CSV table of C-alpha atoms in Angstrom, one decimal:
chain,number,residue,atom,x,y,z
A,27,UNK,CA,29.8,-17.0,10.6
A,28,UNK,CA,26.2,-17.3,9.9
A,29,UNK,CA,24.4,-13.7,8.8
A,30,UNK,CA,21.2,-13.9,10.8
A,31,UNK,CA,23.4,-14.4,13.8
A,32,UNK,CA,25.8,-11.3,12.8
A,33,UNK,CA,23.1,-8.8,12.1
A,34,UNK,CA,21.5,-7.1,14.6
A,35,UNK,CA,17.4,-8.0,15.1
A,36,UNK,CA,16.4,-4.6,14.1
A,37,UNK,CA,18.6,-4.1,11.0
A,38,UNK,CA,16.4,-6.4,8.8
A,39,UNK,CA,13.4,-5.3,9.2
A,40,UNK,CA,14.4,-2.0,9.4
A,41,UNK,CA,16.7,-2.7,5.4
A,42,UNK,CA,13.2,-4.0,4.4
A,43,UNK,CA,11.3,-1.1,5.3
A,44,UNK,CA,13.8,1.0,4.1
A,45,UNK,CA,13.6,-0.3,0.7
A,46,UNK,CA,10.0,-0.4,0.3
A,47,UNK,CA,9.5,3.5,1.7
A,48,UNK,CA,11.7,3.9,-1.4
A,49,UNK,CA,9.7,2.6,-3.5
A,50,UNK,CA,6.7,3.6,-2.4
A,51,UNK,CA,8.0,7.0,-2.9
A,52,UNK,CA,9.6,7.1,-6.1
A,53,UNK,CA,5.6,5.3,-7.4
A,54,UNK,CA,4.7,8.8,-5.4
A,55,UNK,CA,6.8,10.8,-7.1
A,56,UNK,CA,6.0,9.6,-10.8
A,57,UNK,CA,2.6,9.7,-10.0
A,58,UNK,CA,2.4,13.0,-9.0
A,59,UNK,CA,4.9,14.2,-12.2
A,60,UNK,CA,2.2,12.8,-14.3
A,61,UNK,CA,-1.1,14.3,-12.6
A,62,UNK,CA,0.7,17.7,-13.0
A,63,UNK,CA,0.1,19.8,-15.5
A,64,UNK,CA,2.4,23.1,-15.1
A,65,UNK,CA,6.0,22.6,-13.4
A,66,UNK,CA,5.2,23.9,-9.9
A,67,UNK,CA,2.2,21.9,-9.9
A,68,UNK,CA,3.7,18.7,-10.8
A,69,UNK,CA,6.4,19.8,-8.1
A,70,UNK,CA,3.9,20.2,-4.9
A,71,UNK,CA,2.3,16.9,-6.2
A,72,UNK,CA,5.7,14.9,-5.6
A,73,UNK,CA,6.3,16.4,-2.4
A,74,UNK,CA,2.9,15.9,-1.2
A,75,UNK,CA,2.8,12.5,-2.1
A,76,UNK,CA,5.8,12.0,-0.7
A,77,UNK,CA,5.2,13.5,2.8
A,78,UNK,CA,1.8,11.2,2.4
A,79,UNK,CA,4.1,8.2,2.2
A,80,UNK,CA,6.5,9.2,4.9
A,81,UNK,CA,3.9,9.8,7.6
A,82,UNK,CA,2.0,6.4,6.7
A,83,UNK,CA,4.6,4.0,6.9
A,84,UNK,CA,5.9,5.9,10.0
A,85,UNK,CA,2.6,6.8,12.2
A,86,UNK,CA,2.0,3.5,13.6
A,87,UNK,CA,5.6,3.0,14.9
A,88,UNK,CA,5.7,6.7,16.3
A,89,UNK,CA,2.0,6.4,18.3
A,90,UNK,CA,3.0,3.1,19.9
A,91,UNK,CA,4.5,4.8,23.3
A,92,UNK,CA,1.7,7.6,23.6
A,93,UNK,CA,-1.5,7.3,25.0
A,94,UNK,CA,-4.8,5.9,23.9
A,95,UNK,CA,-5.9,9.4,22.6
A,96,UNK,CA,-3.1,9.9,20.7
A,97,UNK,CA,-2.9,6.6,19.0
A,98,UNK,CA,-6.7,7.0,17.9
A,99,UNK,CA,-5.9,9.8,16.6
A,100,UNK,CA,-2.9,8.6,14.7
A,101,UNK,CA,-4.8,5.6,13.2
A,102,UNK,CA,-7.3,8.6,11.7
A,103,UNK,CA,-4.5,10.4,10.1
A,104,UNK,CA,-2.8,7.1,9.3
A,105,UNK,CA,-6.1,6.1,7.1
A,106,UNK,CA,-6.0,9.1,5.3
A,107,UNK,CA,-2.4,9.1,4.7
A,108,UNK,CA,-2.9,5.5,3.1
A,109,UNK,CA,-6.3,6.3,1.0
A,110,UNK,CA,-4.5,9.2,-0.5
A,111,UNK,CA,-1.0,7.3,-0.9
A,112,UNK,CA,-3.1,3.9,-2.4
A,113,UNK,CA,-5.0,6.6,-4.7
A,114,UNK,CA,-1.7,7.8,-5.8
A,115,UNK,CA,-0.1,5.0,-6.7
A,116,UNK,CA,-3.2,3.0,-8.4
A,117,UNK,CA,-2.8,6.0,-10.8
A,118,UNK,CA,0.4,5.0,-11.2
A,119,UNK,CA,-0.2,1.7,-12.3
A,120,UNK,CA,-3.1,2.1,-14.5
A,121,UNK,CA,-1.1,4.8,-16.8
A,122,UNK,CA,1.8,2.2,-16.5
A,123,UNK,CA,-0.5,-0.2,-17.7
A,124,UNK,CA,-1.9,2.5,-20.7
A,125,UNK,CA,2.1,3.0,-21.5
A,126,UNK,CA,2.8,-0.4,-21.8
A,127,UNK,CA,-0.5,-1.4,-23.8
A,128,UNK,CA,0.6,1.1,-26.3
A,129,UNK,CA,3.9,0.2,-26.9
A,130,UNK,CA,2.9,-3.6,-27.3
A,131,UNK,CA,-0.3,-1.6,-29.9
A,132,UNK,CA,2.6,0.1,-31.5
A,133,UNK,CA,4.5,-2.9,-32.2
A,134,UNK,CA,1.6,-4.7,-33.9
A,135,UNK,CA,2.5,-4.4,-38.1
A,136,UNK,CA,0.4,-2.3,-40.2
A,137,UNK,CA,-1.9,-4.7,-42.4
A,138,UNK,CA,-1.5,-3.1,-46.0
A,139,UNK,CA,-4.0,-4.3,-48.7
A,140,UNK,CA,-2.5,-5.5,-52.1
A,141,UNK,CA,-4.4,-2.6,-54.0
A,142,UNK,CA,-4.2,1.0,-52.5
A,143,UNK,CA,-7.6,2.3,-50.6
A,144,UNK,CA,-10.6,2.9,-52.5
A,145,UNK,CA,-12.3,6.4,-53.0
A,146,UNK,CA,-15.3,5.5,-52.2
A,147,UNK,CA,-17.2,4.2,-49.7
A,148,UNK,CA,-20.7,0.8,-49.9
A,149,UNK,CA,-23.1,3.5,-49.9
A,150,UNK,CA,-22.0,5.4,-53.4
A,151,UNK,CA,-21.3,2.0,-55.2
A,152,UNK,CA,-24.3,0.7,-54.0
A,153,UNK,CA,-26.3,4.0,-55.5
A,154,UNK,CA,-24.4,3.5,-58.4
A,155,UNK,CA,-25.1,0.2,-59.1
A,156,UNK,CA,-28.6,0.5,-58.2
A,157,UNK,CA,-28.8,2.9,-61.6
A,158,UNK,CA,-27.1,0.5,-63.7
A,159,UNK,CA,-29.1,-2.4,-62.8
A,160,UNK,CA,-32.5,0.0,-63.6
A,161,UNK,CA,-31.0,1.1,-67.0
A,162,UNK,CA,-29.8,-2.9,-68.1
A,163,UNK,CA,-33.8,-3.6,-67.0
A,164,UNK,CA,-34.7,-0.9,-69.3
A,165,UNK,CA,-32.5,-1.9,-72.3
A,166,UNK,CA,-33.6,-5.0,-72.1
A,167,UNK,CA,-37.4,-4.5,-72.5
A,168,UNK,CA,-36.6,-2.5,-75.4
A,169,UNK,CA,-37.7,-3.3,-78.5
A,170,UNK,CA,-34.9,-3.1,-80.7
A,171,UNK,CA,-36.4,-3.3,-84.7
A,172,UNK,CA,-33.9,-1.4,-86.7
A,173,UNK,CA,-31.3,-0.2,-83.8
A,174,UNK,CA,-30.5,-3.8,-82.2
A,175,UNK,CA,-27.1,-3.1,-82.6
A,176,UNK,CA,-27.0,0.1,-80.6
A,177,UNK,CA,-29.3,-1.6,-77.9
A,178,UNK,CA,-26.6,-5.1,-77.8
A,179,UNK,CA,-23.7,-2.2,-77.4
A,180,UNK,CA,-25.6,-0.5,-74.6
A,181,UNK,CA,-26.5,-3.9,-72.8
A,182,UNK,CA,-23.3,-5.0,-73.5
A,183,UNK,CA,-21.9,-1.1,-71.9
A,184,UNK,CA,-24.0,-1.5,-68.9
A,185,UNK,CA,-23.3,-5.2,-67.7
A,186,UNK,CA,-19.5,-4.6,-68.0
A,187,UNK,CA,-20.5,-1.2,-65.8
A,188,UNK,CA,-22.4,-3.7,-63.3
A,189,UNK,CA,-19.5,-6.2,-63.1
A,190,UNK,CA,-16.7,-3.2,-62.3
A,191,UNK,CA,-19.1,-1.8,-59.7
A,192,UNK,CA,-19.6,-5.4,-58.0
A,193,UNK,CA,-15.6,-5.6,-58.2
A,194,UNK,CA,-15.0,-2.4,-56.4
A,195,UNK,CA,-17.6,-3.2,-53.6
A,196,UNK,CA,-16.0,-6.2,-52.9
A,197,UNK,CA,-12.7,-4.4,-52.6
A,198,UNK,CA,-14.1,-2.1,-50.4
A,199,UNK,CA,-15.2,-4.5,-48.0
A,200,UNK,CA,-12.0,-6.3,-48.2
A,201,UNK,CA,-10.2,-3.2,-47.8
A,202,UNK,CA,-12.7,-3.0,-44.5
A,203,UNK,CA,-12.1,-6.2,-43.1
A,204,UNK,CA,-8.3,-5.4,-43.0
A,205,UNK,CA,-9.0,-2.7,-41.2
A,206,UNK,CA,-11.2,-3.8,-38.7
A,207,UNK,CA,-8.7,-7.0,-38.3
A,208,UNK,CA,-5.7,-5.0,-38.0
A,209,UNK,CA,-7.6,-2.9,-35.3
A,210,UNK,CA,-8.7,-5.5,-33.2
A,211,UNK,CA,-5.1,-6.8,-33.2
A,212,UNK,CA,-4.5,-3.4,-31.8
A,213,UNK,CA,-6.9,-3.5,-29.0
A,214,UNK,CA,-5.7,-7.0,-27.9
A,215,UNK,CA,-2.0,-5.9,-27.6
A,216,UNK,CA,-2.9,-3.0,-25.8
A,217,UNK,CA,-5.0,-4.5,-23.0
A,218,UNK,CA,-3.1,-7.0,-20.8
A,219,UNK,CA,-3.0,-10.4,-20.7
A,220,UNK,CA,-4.5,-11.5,-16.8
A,221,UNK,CA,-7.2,-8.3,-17.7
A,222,UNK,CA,-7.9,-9.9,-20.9
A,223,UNK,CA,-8.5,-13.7,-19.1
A,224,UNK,CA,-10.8,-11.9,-16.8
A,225,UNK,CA,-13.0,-10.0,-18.9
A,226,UNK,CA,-14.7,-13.4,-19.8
A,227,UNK,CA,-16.0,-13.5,-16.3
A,228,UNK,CA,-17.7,-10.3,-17.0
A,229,UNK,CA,-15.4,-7.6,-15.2
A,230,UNK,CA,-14.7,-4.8,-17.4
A,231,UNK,CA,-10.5,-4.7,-18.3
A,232,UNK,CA,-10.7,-0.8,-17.2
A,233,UNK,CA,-11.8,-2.1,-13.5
A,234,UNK,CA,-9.5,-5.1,-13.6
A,235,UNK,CA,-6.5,-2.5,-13.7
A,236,UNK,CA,-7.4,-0.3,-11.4
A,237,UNK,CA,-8.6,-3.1,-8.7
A,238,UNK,CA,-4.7,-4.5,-9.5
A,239,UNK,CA,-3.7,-1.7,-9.3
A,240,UNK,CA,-5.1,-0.8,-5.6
A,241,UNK,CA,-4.2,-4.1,-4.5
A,242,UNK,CA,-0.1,-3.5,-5.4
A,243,UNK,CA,-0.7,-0.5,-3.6
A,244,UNK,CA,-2.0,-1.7,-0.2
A,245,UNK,CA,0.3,-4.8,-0.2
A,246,UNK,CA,3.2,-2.6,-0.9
A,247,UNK,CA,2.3,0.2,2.2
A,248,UNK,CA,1.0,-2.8,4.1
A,249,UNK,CA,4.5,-4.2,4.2
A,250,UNK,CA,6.2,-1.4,4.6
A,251,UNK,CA,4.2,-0.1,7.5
A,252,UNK,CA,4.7,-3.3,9.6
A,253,UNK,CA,8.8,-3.5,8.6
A,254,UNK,CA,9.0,0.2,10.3
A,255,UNK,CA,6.5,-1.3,13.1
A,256,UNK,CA,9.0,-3.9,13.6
A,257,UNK,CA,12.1,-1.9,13.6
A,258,UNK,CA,11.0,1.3,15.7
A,259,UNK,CA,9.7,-0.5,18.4
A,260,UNK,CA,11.2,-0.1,22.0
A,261,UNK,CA,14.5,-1.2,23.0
A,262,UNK,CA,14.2,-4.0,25.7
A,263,UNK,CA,16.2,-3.3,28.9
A,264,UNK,CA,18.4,-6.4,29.4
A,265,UNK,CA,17.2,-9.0,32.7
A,266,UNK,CA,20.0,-8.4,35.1
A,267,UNK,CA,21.2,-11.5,37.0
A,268,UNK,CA,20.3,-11.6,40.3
A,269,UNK,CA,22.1,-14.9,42.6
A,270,UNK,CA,19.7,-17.0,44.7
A,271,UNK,CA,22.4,-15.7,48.1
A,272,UNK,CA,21.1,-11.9,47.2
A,273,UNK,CA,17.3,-12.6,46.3
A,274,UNK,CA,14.9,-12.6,49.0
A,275,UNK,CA,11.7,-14.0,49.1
A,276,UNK,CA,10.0,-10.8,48.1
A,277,UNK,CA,12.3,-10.5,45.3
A,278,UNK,CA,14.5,-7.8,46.9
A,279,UNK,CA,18.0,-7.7,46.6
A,280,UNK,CA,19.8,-8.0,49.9
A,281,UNK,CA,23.5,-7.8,50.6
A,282,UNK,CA,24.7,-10.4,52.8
A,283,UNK,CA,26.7,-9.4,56.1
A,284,UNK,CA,30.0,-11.1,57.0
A,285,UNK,CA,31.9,-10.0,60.0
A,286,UNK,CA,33.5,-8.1,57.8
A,287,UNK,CA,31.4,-5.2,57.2
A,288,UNK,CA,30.4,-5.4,60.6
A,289,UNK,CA,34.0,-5.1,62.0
A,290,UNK,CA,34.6,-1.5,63.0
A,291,UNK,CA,37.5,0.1,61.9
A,292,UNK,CA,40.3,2.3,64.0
A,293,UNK,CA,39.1,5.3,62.9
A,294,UNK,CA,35.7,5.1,62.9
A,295,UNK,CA,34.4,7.5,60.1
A,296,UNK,CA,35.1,4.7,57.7
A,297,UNK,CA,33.7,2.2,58.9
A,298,UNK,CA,30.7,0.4,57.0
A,299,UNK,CA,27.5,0.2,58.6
A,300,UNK,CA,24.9,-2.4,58.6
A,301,UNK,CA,21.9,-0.2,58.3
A,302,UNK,CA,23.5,1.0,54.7
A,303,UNK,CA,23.7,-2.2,53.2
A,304,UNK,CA,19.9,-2.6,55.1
A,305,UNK,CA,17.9,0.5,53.7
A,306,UNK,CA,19.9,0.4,50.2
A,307,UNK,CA,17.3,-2.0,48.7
A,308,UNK,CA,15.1,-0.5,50.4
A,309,UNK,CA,15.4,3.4,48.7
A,310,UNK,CA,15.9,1.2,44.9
A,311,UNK,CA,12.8,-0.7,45.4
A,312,UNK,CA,11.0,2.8,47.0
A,313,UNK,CA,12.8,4.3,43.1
A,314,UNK,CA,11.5,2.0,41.0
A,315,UNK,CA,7.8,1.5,42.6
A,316,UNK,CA,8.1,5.3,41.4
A,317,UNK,CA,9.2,4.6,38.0
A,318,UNK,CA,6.4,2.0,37.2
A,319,UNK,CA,3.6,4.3,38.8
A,320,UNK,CA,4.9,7.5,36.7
A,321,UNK,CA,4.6,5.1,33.6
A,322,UNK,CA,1.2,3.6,34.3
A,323,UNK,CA,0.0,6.9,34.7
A,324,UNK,CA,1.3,8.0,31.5
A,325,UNK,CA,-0.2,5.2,29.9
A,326,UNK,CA,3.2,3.8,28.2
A,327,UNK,CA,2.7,1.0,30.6
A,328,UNK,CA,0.7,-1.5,31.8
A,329,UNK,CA,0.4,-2.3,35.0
A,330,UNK,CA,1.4,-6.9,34.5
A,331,UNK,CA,4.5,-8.3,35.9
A,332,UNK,CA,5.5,-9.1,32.3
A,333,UNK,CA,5.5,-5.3,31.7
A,334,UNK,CA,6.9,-4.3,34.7
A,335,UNK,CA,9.9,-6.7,34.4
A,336,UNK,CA,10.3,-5.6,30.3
A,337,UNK,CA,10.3,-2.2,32.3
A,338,UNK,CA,12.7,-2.2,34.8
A,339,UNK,CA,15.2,-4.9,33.9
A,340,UNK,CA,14.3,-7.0,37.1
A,341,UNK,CA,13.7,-11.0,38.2
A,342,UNK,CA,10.2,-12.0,38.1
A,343,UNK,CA,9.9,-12.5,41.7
A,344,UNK,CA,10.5,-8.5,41.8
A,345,UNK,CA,8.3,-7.8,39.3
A,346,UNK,CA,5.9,-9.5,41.3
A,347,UNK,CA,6.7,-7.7,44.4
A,348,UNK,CA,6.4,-4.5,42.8
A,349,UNK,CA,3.2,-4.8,41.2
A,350,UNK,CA,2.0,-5.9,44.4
A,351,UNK,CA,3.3,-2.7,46.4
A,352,UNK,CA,1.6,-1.0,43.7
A,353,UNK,CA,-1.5,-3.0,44.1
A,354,UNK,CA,-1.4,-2.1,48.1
A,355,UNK,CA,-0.3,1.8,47.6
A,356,UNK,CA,-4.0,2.0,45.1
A,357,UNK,CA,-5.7,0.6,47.5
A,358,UNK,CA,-4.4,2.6,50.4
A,359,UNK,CA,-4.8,5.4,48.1
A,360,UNK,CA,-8.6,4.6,47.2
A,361,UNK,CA,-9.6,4.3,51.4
A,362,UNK,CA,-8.1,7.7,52.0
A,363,UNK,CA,-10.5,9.1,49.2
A,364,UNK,CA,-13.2,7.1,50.5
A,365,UNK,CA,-12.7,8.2,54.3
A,366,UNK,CA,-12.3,12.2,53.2
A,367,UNK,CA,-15.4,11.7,51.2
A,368,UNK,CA,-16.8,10.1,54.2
A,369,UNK,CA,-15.8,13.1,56.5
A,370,UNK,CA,-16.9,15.7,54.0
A,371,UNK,CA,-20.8,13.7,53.5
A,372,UNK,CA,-20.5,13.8,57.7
């Protein structure tokens, strides 16, 4: 047996919007632990967010029926209810997205140079070197006469000093490099991927996430706001059949009368009368003119023979004849005011 034909009409929707509530409030709920600070705090913030979730997914389905006042203000509440829920979980996502960016940073090896770091940093080898360069100047304007050997040692000394001093810069900058490579290695694996495309556009990755973020958010009570629409909405009285031999052409339903019911019986009390099966339709249409008027005035109906047949569980032709005696009692209605307002101006 096919499943769509099994299920009732209102179960899937309803599964659907069951499902994504539960979602929407566990992202609540985590969102909420990780605001708090202190245990009670982080406690009120669940349930708050959770309540907030609840009563936006459930406000449009629960105003439907009520009056024009009461959905407009619904729809407030219900915009607020979603600002702070969307709020809630677009923090979610952009600490899910911190998370994640520093487990993938975490992952990334540590770049370890061949020789261990160097004590000191450009600016003291530079100063160094600076002083070794001014002393080989001065050795080598000296005039040497009976001491050349002392002044070859000593220029000898002080270019071997200038050599080790050019060595350890360049370690130092190498050892700098590493750094800076294995840092930006970091920074990549940290910030995601689609952010990452998009910041060559110009958009900073920070806004990227939250902007994704936001948009998972509204998609996600979006859907779950219009499942619950869907599966709260009003049952649907089923058309009764009505034969072409009992439907009149006002769309009243009369009884036929055989010689049956007009035959009288021996004892008389039991007999059936003609004027019951007469005034019958008569006191059900007389009921359900009633109906219709006490909902219109309520305002969980409109006053179309659509409506009115959704309402009553009637033929169209009855619908039509309602609405009509509706039409007629307004407009009898509206004279009377007219004429006592007449009287009173007299």
């Amino acid at each position: 047996m096919n499943y769509e034909m099994t299920m009732p009409t209102r179960a899937q929707p309803a599964l659907l919007a069951l499902a994504a509530t539960v979602a929407a409030a566990c992202l609540s709920l985590l969102a909420g632990w990780q605001r708090g600070g202190l245990l009670a705090e982080r406690l009120l913030l669940t349930c708050i967010g959770v309540v907030l979730v609840v009563a936006a997914h459930l406000l449009p389905a629960l105003c439907r029926p009520h009056g024009w006042r009461i959905r407009a203000l619904g729809a407030l509440l219900w915009m607020g209810c979603m600002a702070a829920t969307c709020y809630g979980h677009a923090v979610f996502f952009v600490m899910a997205q911190q998370h994640a960016g520093e487990i993938r940073a975490a992952a990334v090896p540590v770049i370890v140079p061949a020789v261990s770091a160097p004590g000191r940093d450009l600016v003291a080898i530079a100063s160094d070197r600076a002083g070794v360069v001014a002393r080989l100047a001065r050795v080598a304007e000296r005039k040497c006469g009976e001491k050349c050997a002392a002044v070859r040692i000593e220029h000898t000394t002080l270019t071997a000093r200038l050599a080790a001093l050019d060595v350890e810069s360049a370690e130092v900058t190498r050892w700098d490099l590493a750094l800076e490579r294995a840092d930006a290695e970091r920074a990549a694996a940290k910030a995601d991927p689609v952010a990452e495309l998009l910041t060559t556009f110009g958009v900073a990755a920070s806004r990227v996430d939250l902007v994704a973020g936001m948009a998972f958010a509204v998609v996600l009570e979006g859907v779950a706001c219009f499942c619950w629409f869907l599966a709260l909405r009003p049952a649907e009285a089923p058309a009764q059949a009505v034969t072409p031999a009992r439907e009149a052409s006002h769309g009243l339903r009369v009884t036929p009368v055989t010689a049956a019911s007009q035959a009288v019986a021996p004892g008389g009390n039991d007999a059936i009368k003609p004027e019951q099966t007469a005034t019958a339709p008569t006191a059900e249409q007389a009921a359900d003119v009633t109906r219709v008027l006490t909902a219109i005035r309520d305002g969980t109906l409109r006053g179309t023979v659509a409506e009115i047949r959704r309402y009553v569980g009637c033929s169209q032709a009855k619908a039509a004849a309602l609405r009509k005696q509706i039409a007629q009692q307004a407009q009898a209605s509206q004279a009377k005011t007219e004429s006592i307002a007449g009287k009173r101006n007299l």
